[in-house]
């Protein structure tokens, strides 16, 4: 087995995050600039432009917040609008199959949890390495929990 990453470790789609945040800032700046340059707009209309830009930035920032944090006691999965804490024993399997948009965790309660913090979108090889590292951690921790 390959060497396990030191805990705590955070997995997140770095390139995707950079693209989303950069796009969000650019959209906000462009919309705000256009609102300020259009002299025929009332102050209320200008404010609505700025608020629309801020809303778009907020949506992209929510998409960029996804991550997975693994520590000694378990894993915290932060998706777009949810956060879930899992003990290592709850994770039965870590899956990233060809064509999957992100990692899925098969859990002891029979459900599957999407993990958007590891996604092969822009950086496929990084996502595969992160999925393997999370799988190795889960397997290592489940072996430690055996009687």
CSV table of C-alpha atoms in Angstrom, one decimal:
chain,number,residue,atom,x,y,z
A,1,UNK,CA,0.0,0.0,0.0
A,2,UNK,CA,1.2,3.5,-0.8
A,3,UNK,CA,2.1,5.9,2.0
A,4,UNK,CA,-1.0,7.4,3.7
A,5,UNK,CA,-1.2,11.2,3.8
A,6,UNK,CA,-0.6,12.9,7.2
A,7,UNK,CA,-3.8,13.8,9.0
A,8,UNK,CA,-5.6,16.1,9.0
A,9,UNK,CA,-5.8,16.4,5.2
A,10,UNK,CA,-8.1,18.5,3.1
A,11,UNK,CA,-9.1,17.5,-0.4
A,12,UNK,CA,-10.6,20.1,-2.7
A,13,UNK,CA,-10.8,20.8,-6.4
A,14,UNK,CA,-8.1,23.5,-6.5
A,15,UNK,CA,-8.3,24.4,-10.2
A,16,UNK,CA,-12.0,24.3,-10.3
A,17,UNK,CA,-12.2,26.5,-7.2
A,18,UNK,CA,-9.8,29.0,-8.7
A,19,UNK,CA,-11.8,29.2,-12.0
A,20,UNK,CA,-15.1,29.7,-10.1
A,21,UNK,CA,-13.8,32.4,-7.7
A,22,UNK,CA,-12.0,34.2,-10.6
A,23,UNK,CA,-15.2,34.1,-12.7
A,24,UNK,CA,-17.3,35.3,-9.8
A,25,UNK,CA,-15.0,38.2,-9.1
A,26,UNK,CA,-14.9,39.1,-12.8
A,27,UNK,CA,-18.7,38.9,-13.2
A,28,UNK,CA,-19.2,41.1,-10.1
A,29,UNK,CA,-16.7,43.7,-11.3
A,30,UNK,CA,-18.1,43.8,-14.9
A,31,UNK,CA,-21.7,44.1,-13.8
A,32,UNK,CA,-20.9,46.7,-11.2
A,33,UNK,CA,-18.8,48.7,-13.7
A,34,UNK,CA,-21.5,48.6,-16.3
A,35,UNK,CA,-24.1,49.8,-13.7
A,36,UNK,CA,-21.9,52.7,-12.8
A,37,UNK,CA,-21.1,53.7,-16.4
A,38,UNK,CA,-24.8,53.7,-17.5
A,39,UNK,CA,-25.8,57.3,-16.6
A,40,UNK,CA,-29.4,56.8,-17.4
A,41,UNK,CA,-29.9,54.3,-14.6
A,42,UNK,CA,-31.5,55.5,-11.3
A,43,UNK,CA,-29.6,54.8,-8.1
A,44,UNK,CA,-32.1,51.9,-7.4
A,45,UNK,CA,-31.4,50.3,-10.8
A,46,UNK,CA,-27.6,50.6,-10.2
A,47,UNK,CA,-28.1,49.0,-6.8
A,48,UNK,CA,-30.0,46.1,-8.4
A,49,UNK,CA,-27.2,45.6,-10.9
A,50,UNK,CA,-24.6,45.5,-8.0
A,51,UNK,CA,-26.9,43.1,-6.0
A,52,UNK,CA,-27.3,40.8,-9.0
A,53,UNK,CA,-23.5,40.7,-9.4
A,54,UNK,CA,-23.1,39.9,-5.7
A,55,UNK,CA,-25.7,37.2,-6.0
A,56,UNK,CA,-23.9,35.6,-8.9
A,57,UNK,CA,-20.6,35.8,-7.1
A,58,UNK,CA,-22.3,34.2,-4.0
A,59,UNK,CA,-23.5,31.3,-6.1
A,60,UNK,CA,-20.1,30.7,-7.6
A,61,UNK,CA,-18.5,30.9,-4.1
A,62,UNK,CA,-20.9,28.3,-2.8
A,63,UNK,CA,-19.9,26.0,-5.7
A,64,UNK,CA,-16.2,26.7,-4.8
A,65,UNK,CA,-16.6,25.8,-1.1
A,66,UNK,CA,-16.8,22.0,-1.6
A,67,UNK,CA,-14.1,20.0,0.2
A,68,UNK,CA,-13.4,16.9,2.2
A,69,UNK,CA,-11.5,17.0,5.5
A,70,UNK,CA,-10.1,13.8,6.9
A,71,UNK,CA,-8.8,13.6,10.5
A,72,UNK,CA,-8.1,10.9,13.1
A,73,UNK,CA,-11.7,10.5,14.1
A,74,UNK,CA,-13.4,10.6,10.6
A,75,UNK,CA,-14.3,12.7,7.6
A,76,UNK,CA,-16.2,15.9,7.1
A,77,UNK,CA,-17.8,16.3,3.7
A,78,UNK,CA,-18.7,19.8,2.7
A,79,UNK,CA,-20.9,20.0,-0.4
A,80,UNK,CA,-22.6,23.0,-2.0
A,81,UNK,CA,-25.2,23.6,0.8
A,82,UNK,CA,-24.6,20.7,3.2
A,83,UNK,CA,-21.9,19.5,5.7
A,84,UNK,CA,-21.8,16.0,7.0
A,85,UNK,CA,-19.5,14.5,9.6
A,86,UNK,CA,-18.8,10.8,9.3
A,87,UNK,CA,-16.9,8.4,11.5
A,88,UNK,CA,-14.4,6.2,9.7
A,89,UNK,CA,-16.5,3.1,10.5
A,90,UNK,CA,-19.4,4.6,8.6
A,91,UNK,CA,-17.5,4.6,5.3
A,92,UNK,CA,-17.6,1.2,3.6
A,93,UNK,CA,-16.2,2.1,0.2
A,94,UNK,CA,-14.8,5.1,-1.7
A,95,UNK,CA,-15.7,5.1,-5.4
A,96,UNK,CA,-14.6,7.1,-8.4
A,97,UNK,CA,-15.6,5.2,-11.5
A,98,UNK,CA,-14.9,6.3,-15.0
A,99,UNK,CA,-17.5,8.9,-16.0
A,100,UNK,CA,-18.5,9.8,-12.4
A,101,UNK,CA,-18.7,13.5,-11.8
A,102,UNK,CA,-17.2,13.1,-8.3
A,103,UNK,CA,-16.4,10.6,-5.6
A,104,UNK,CA,-19.2,8.7,-3.9
A,105,UNK,CA,-19.0,7.1,-0.4
A,106,UNK,CA,-20.9,4.0,0.2
A,107,UNK,CA,-22.0,4.2,3.8
A,108,UNK,CA,-22.9,1.6,6.5
A,109,UNK,CA,-26.5,2.8,6.6
A,110,UNK,CA,-27.0,1.6,3.0
A,111,UNK,CA,-26.8,5.1,1.4
A,112,UNK,CA,-24.3,6.7,-0.9
A,113,UNK,CA,-23.0,10.2,-0.3
A,114,UNK,CA,-21.7,12.3,-3.1
A,115,UNK,CA,-18.3,14.0,-2.3
A,116,UNK,CA,-18.0,17.0,-4.5
A,117,UNK,CA,-14.7,17.9,-3.0
A,118,UNK,CA,-13.0,15.3,-5.2
A,119,UNK,CA,-14.1,15.7,-8.8
A,120,UNK,CA,-12.2,14.9,-12.0
A,121,UNK,CA,-13.6,17.9,-14.0
A,122,UNK,CA,-10.5,20.1,-14.7
A,123,UNK,CA,-7.8,18.1,-12.9
A,124,UNK,CA,-8.6,14.4,-13.5
A,125,UNK,CA,-5.3,12.9,-12.3
A,126,UNK,CA,-5.4,15.0,-9.1
A,127,UNK,CA,-8.9,13.7,-8.4
A,128,UNK,CA,-7.9,10.1,-9.0
A,129,UNK,CA,-4.9,10.5,-6.6
A,130,UNK,CA,-7.1,12.2,-4.0
A,131,UNK,CA,-9.7,9.4,-4.3
A,132,UNK,CA,-7.0,6.8,-3.9
A,133,UNK,CA,-5.7,8.6,-0.8
A,134,UNK,CA,-9.1,8.8,0.8
A,135,UNK,CA,-9.8,5.2,-0.1
A,136,UNK,CA,-6.5,4.1,1.5
A,137,UNK,CA,-7.3,6.2,4.6
A,138,UNK,CA,-10.7,4.7,4.9
A,139,UNK,CA,-9.4,1.1,4.5
A,140,UNK,CA,-6.6,1.8,7.0
A,141,UNK,CA,-9.0,3.2,9.6
A,142,UNK,CA,-11.5,0.4,9.2
A,143,UNK,CA,-8.7,-2.2,9.8
A,144,UNK,CA,-7.8,-0.4,13.0
A,145,UNK,CA,-11.3,-0.5,14.2
A,146,UNK,CA,-11.6,-4.3,13.8
A,147,UNK,CA,-11.5,-6.3,17.1
